Coordinates of C-alpha atoms in Angstrom, one line a residue:
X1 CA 79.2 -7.5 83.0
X2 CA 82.5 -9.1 81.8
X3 CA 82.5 -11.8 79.5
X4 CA 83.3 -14.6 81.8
X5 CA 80.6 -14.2 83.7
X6 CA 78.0 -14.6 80.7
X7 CA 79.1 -18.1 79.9
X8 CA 77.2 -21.3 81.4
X9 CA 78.2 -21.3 85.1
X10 CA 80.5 -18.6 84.6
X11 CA 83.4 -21.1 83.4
X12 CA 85.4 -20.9 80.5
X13 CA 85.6 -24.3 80.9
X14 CA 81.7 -24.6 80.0
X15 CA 82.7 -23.3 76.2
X16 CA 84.8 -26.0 75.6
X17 CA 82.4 -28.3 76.6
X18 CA 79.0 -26.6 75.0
X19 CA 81.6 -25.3 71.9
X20 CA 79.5 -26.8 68.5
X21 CA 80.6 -27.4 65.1
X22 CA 78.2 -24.6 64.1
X23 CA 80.9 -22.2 64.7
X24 CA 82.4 -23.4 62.1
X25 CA 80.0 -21.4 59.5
X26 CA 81.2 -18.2 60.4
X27 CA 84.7 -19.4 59.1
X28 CA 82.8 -20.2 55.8
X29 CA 80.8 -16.7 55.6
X30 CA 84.3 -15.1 56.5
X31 CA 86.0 -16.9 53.9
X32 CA 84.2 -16.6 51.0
X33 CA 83.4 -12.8 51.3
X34 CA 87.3 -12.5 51.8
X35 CA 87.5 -14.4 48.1
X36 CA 84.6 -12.3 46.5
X37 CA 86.2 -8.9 47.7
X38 CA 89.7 -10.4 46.1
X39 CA 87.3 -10.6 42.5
X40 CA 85.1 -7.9 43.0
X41 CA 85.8 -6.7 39.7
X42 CA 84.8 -2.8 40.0
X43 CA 86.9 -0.1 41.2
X44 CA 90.4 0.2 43.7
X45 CA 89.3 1.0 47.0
X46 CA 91.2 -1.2 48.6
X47 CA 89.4 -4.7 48.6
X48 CA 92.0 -6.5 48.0
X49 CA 93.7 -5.6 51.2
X50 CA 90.6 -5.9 52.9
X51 CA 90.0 -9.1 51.8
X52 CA 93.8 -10.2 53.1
X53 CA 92.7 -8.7 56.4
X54 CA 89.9 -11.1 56.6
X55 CA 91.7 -14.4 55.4
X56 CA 94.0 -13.5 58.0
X57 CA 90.9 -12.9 61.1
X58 CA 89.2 -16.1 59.5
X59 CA 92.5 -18.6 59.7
X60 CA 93.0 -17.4 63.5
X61 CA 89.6 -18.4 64.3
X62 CA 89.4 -21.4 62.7
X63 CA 92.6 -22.3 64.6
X64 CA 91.0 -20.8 67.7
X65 CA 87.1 -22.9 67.0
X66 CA 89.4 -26.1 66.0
X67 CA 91.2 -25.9 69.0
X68 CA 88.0 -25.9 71.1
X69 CA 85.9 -28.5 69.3
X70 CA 89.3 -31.2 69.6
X71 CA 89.5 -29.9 73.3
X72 CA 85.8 -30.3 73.9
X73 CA 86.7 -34.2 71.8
X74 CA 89.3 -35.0 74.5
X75 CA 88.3 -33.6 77.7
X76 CA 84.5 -34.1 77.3
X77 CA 84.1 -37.3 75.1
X78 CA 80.6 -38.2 76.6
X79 CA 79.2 -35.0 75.7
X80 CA 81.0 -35.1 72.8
X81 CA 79.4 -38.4 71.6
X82 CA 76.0 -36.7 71.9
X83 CA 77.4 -34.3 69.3
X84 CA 76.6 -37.0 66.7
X85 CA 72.9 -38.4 67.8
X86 CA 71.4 -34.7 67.8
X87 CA 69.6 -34.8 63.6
X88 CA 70.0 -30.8 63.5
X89 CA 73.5 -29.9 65.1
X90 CA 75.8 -33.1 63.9
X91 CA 75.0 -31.6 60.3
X92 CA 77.4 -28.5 61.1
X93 CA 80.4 -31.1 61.3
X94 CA 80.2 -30.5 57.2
X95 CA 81.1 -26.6 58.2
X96 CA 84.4 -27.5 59.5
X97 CA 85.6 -28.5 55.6
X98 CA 84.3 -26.7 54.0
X99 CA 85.3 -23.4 56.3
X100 CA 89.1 -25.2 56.2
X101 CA 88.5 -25.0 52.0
X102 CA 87.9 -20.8 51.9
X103 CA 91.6 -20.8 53.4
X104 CA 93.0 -23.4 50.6
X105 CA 91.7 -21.2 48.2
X106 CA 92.8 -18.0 50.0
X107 CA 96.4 -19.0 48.7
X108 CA 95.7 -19.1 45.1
X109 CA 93.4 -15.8 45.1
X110 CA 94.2 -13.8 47.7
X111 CA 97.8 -13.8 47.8
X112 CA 101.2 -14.4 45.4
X113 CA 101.6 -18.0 45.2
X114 CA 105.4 -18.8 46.2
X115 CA 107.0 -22.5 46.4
X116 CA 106.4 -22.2 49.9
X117 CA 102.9 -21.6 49.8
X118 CA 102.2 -23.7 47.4
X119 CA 103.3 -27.0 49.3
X120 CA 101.3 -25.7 52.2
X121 CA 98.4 -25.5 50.2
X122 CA 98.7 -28.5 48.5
X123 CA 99.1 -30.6 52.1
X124 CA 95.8 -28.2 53.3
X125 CA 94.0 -29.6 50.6
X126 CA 95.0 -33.0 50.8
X127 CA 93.6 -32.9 54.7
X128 CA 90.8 -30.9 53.4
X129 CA 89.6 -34.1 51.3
X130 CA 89.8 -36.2 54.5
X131 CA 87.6 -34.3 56.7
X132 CA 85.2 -33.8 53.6
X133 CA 84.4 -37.4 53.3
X134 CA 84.5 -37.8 57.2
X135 CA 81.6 -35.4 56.9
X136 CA 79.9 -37.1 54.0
X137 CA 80.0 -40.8 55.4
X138 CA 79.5 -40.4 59.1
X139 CA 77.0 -38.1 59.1
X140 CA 74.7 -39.7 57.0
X141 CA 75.6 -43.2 58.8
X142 CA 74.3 -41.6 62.1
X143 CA 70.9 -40.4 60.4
X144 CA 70.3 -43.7 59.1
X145 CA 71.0 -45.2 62.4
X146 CA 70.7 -43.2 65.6
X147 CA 69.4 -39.8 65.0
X148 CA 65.3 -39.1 64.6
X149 CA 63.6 -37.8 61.4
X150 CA 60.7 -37.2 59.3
X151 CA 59.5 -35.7 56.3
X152 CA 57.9 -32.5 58.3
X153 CA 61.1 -31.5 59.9
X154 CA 63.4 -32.1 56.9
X155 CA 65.5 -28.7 55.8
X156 CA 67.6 -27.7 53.5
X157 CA 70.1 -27.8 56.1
X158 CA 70.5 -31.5 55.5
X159 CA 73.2 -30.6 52.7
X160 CA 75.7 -29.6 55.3
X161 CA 77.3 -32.5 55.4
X162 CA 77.0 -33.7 52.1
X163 CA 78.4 -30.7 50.0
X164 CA 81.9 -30.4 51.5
X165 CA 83.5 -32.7 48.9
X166 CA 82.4 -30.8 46.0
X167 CA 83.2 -27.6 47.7
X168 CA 87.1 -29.9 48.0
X169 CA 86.7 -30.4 44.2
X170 CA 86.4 -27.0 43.6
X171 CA 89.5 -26.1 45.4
X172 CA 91.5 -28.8 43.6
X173 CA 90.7 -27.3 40.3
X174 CA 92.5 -24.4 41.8
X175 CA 95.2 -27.0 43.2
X176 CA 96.0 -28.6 40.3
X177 CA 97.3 -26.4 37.5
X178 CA 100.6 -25.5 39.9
X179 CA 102.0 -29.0 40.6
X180 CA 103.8 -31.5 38.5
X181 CA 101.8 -33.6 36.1
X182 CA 101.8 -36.6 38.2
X183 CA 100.5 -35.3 41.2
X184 CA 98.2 -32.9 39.6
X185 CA 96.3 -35.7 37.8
X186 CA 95.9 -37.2 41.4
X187 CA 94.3 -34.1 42.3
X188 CA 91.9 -33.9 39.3
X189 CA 90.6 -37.7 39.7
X190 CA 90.2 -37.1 43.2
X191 CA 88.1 -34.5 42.5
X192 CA 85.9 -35.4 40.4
X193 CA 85.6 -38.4 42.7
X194 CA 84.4 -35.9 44.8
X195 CA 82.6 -33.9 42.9
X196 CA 80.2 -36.9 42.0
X197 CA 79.9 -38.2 45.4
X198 CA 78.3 -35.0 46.4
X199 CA 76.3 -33.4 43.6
X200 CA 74.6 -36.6 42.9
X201 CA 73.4 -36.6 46.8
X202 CA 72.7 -33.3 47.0
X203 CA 70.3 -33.6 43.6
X204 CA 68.1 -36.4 45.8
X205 CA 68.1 -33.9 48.9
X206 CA 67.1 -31.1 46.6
X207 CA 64.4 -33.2 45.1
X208 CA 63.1 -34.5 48.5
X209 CA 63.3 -31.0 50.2
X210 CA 61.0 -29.6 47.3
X211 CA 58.4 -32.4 48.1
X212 CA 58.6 -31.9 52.0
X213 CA 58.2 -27.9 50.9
X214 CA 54.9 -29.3 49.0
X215 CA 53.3 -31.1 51.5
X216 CA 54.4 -29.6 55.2
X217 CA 55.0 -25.8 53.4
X218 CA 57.9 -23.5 55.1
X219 CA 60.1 -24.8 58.5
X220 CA 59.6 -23.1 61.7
X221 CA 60.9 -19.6 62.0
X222 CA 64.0 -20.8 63.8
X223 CA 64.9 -22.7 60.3
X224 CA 64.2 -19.7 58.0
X225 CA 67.5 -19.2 56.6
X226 CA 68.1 -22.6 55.5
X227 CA 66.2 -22.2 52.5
X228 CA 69.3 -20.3 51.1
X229 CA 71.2 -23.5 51.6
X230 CA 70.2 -24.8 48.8
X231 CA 72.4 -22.4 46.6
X232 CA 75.4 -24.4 48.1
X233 CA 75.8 -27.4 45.9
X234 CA 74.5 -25.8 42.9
X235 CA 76.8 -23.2 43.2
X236 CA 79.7 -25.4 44.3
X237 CA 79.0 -28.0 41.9
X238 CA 78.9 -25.3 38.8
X239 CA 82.6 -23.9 39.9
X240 CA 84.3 -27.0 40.6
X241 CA 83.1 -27.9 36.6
X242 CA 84.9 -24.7 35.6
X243 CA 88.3 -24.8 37.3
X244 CA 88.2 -28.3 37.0
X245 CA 88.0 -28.2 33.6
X246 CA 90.7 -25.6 33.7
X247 CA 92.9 -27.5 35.5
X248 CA 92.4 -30.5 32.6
X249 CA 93.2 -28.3 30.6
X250 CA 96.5 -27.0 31.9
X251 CA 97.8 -30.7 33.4
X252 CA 96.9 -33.1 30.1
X253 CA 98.7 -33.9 27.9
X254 CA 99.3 -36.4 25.0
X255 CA 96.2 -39.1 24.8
X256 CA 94.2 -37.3 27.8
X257 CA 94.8 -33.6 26.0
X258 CA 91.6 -34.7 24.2
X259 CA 89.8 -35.6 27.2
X260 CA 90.5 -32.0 28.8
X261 CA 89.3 -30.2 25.5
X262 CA 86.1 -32.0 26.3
X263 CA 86.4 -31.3 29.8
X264 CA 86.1 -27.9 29.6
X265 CA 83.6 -27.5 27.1
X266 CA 81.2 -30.1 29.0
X267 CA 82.0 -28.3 32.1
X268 CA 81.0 -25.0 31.1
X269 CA 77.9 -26.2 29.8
X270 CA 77.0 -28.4 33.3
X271 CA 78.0 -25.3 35.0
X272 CA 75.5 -23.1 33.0
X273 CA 73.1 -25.8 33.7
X274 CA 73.5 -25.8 37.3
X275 CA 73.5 -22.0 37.6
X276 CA 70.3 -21.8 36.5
X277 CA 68.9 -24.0 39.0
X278 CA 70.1 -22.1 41.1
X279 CA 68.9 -18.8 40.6
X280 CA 65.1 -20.6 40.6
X281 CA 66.0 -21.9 44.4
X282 CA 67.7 -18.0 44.8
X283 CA 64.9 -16.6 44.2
X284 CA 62.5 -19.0 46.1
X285 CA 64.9 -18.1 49.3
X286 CA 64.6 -14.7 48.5
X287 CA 60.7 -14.9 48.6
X288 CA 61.1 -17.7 52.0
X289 CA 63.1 -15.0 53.6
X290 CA 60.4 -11.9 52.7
X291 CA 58.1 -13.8 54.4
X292 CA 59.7 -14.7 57.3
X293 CA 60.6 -11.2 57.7
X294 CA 56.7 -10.2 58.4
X295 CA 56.5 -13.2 60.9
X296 CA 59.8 -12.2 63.3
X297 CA 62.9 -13.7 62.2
X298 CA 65.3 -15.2 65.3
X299 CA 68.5 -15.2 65.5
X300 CA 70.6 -17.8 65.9
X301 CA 74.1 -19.1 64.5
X302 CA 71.8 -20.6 61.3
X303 CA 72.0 -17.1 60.0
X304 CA 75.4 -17.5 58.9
X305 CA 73.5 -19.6 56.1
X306 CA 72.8 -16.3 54.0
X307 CA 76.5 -15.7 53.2
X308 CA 78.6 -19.1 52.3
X309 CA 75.6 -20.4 49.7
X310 CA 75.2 -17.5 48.3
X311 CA 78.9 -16.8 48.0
X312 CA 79.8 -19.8 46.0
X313 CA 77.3 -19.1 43.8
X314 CA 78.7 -15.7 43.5
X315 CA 82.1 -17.0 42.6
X316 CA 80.0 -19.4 39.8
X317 CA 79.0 -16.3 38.4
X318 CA 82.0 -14.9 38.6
X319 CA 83.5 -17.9 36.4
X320 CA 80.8 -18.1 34.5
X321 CA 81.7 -14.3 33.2
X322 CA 84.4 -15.1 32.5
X323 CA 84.1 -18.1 30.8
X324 CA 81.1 -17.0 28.2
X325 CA 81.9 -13.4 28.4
X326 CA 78.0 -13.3 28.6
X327 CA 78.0 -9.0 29.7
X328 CA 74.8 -10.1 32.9
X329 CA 77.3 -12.1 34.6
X330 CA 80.0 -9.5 35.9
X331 CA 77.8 -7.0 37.4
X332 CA 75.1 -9.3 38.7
X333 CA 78.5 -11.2 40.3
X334 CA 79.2 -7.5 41.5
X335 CA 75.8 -6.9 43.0
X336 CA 76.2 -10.8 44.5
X337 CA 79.1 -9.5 46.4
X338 CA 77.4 -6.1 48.0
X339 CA 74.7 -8.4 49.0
X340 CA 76.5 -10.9 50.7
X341 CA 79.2 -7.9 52.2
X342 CA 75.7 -6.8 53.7
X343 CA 75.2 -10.2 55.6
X344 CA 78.4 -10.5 56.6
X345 CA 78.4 -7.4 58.4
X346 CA 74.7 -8.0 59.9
X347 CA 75.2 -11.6 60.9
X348 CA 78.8 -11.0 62.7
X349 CA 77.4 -8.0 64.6
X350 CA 74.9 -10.3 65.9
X351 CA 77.3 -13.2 66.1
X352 CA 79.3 -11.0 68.4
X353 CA 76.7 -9.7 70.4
X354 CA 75.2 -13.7 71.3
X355 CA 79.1 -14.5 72.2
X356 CA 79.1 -11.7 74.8
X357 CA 75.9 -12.7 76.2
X358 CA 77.0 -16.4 76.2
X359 CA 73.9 -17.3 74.9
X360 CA 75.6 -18.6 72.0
X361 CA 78.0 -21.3 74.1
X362 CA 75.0 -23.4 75.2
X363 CA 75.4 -26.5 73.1
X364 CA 71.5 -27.8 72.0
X365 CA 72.8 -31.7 72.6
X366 CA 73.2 -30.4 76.4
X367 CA 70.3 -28.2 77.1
X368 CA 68.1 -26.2 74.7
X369 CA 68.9 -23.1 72.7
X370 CA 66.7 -21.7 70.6
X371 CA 66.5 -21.8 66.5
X372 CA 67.1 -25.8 66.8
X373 CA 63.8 -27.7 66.7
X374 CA 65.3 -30.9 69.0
X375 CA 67.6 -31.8 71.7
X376 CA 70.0 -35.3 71.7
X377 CA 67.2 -36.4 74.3
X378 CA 64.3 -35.6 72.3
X379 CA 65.9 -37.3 69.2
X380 CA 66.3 -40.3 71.3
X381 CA 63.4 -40.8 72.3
X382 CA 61.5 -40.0 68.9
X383 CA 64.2 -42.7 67.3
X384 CA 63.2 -45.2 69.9
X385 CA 59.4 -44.2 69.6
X386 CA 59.6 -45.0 66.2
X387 CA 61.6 -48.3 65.9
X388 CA 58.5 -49.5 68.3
X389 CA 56.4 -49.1 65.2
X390 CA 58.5 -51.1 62.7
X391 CA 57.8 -54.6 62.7

């Protein structure tokens, strides 16, 4: 059975048009194992060119999945609009930044920075910033207005959208020490501009999700791997305070030299801070996950939730080592790495095997695919149910 023939109808035609921003995710798994492997700090067998091998493989498919979702945007607008009323799958739009970032940062850790590459980067990460806050206000503007919620079927996946500008702020802390001093201060204020937009948000999601978790206990099966979600803006939040501070710290100078001293310091220390949070919620995802395991675990493209979290909070531990110098950090960074190397390699397999089946390219706002609780209709017609209650 050839490929072809397992997509809807048999048309390539019906990938464009079913093609979802989840796709996106695998970009952001890719990514960051291809950044860990360039800082696994343990023997020479090669990781670093393995991790240029995969930078490579994840910037030609986020060329191919960009080219699909803007072809799906032009040549199928009305299904494309329904993109943004469905509550579970317009939350992937936040993968498409934050996927576009593990590339940014590719050229600052993976390979020699030249003039060249530099200016590319910089431009990147300047584009980067405007499809984070696309992602931060129009996704929320459509779940205030459009799509249907509740309490019961919140997740943890409802920080998709929200963390991409912190995950931005991150990568201009990388940004920022290489360009003049004019246009790297632009950089740093932009990012902590974006850095507080989207911790502070995140904080009221993660103090929400642990009520829903109290009340309604664990999502469905088909939402099991968001718990690990929540690892995102901690982790995110607690690197972007490190190299941000390292990038006040190499761009100051005269009255703000003062200001970056404290930077750094005060960034370290909100790093720790955040770190630790994050382990508690690792470990609750841990014990989510255990469980799910003994109930039958789905797949679906969600899955790709184990690796990006739990990478960036790798690569917060990774600063974080060395930062203090604090001897847990580098090999528990280390053993972070082999764990998410195992996802990667589990969650692509099965990526690749739903792609060849086409069960993959059906989108959930055009007919129903399992591991997503509600279709565009279903929404609908729960938002309109419930604006018939309000006075």
């Amino acid at each position: 059975m050839g490929f072809l023939s397992n997509v809807p109808n048999g048309d390539i035609r019906q990938v464009i048009r079913h093609f979802t921003p989840n796709w996106f995710t695998a970009n952001m798994g890719t990514g960051i194992l291809a950044l860990m492997l360039a800082l696994f700090p343990y023997g020479h067998w090669g990781q670093a060119e393995i991790a240029k091998a995969l930078w490579c493989i994840n910037s030609f498919f986020f060329a191919l999945f960009s080219i699909l979702f803007l072809s799906r945007a032009i040549f199928y607008f009305r299904d494309f609009q329904k993109l943004f009323d469905h509550p579970v799958q317009s939350l992937f739009i936040g993968a498409i930044p934050m996927g576009f970032a593990t590339i940014v940062n590719g050229f600052f850790i993976i390979w020699p920075l030249r003039p060249e590459s530099l200016a590319v980067a910089t431009a990147f990460w300047w584009m980067d910033v405007i499809l984070a806050l696309t992602s931060v206000l129009l996704v929320p503007y459509f779940m205030f207005t459009s799509q249907g919620h509740s309490m019961e079927r919140m997740t943890a996946a409802w920080l998709l959208p929200i963390v991409p500008p912190e995950v931005t702020a991150a990568s201009g802390g990388l940004v920022a020490p290489h360009l003049a001093s004019a246009a790297a201060e632009n950089v740093i204020y932009m990012s902590y501009v974006l850095w507080a937009i989207s911790v502070l948000l995140a904080m009221g999601i993660l103090a929400i999700l642990l009520l829903r978790l109290t009340l309604h206990k664990l999502p469905h099966q088909d939402m099991a791997v968001s718990g690990w979600l929540t690892l995102g803006p901690l982790g995110t939040g607690a690197m972007a305070m490190i190299t941000l501070g390292n990038a006040d710290f190499a761009s100051f100078h005269g009255v703000l030299a003062e200001m970056a001293h404290f930077a750094q310091m005060a960034g370290l220390m909100i790093a720790l801070l955040l770190w630790g949070f994050g382990l508690w919620w690792m470990c609750m995802a841990i014990f989510f996950t255990l469980r799910y395991l003994r109930e039958g675990l789905p797949f679906n493209m969600g899955w790709w939730g184990f690796t990006f979290p739990l990478g960036v909070f790798n690569a917060a531990t990774y600063l974080l080592a060395d930062k203090t110098g604090f001897w847990v950090f580098q090999p528990l960074g280390a053993v972070f790495t082999i764990l998410l190397a195992f996802f990667w390699v589990i969650v692509t397999r099965k990526s690749f095997l739903g792609m060849w089946t086409g069960r993959l390219f059906r989108a959930p706002c055009l007919s129903e695919e399992t591991g997503l609780p509600m279709s565009c209709e279903s929404a609908q017609k729960a938002s309109q149910k419930a604006s018939t209650l309000v006075p």
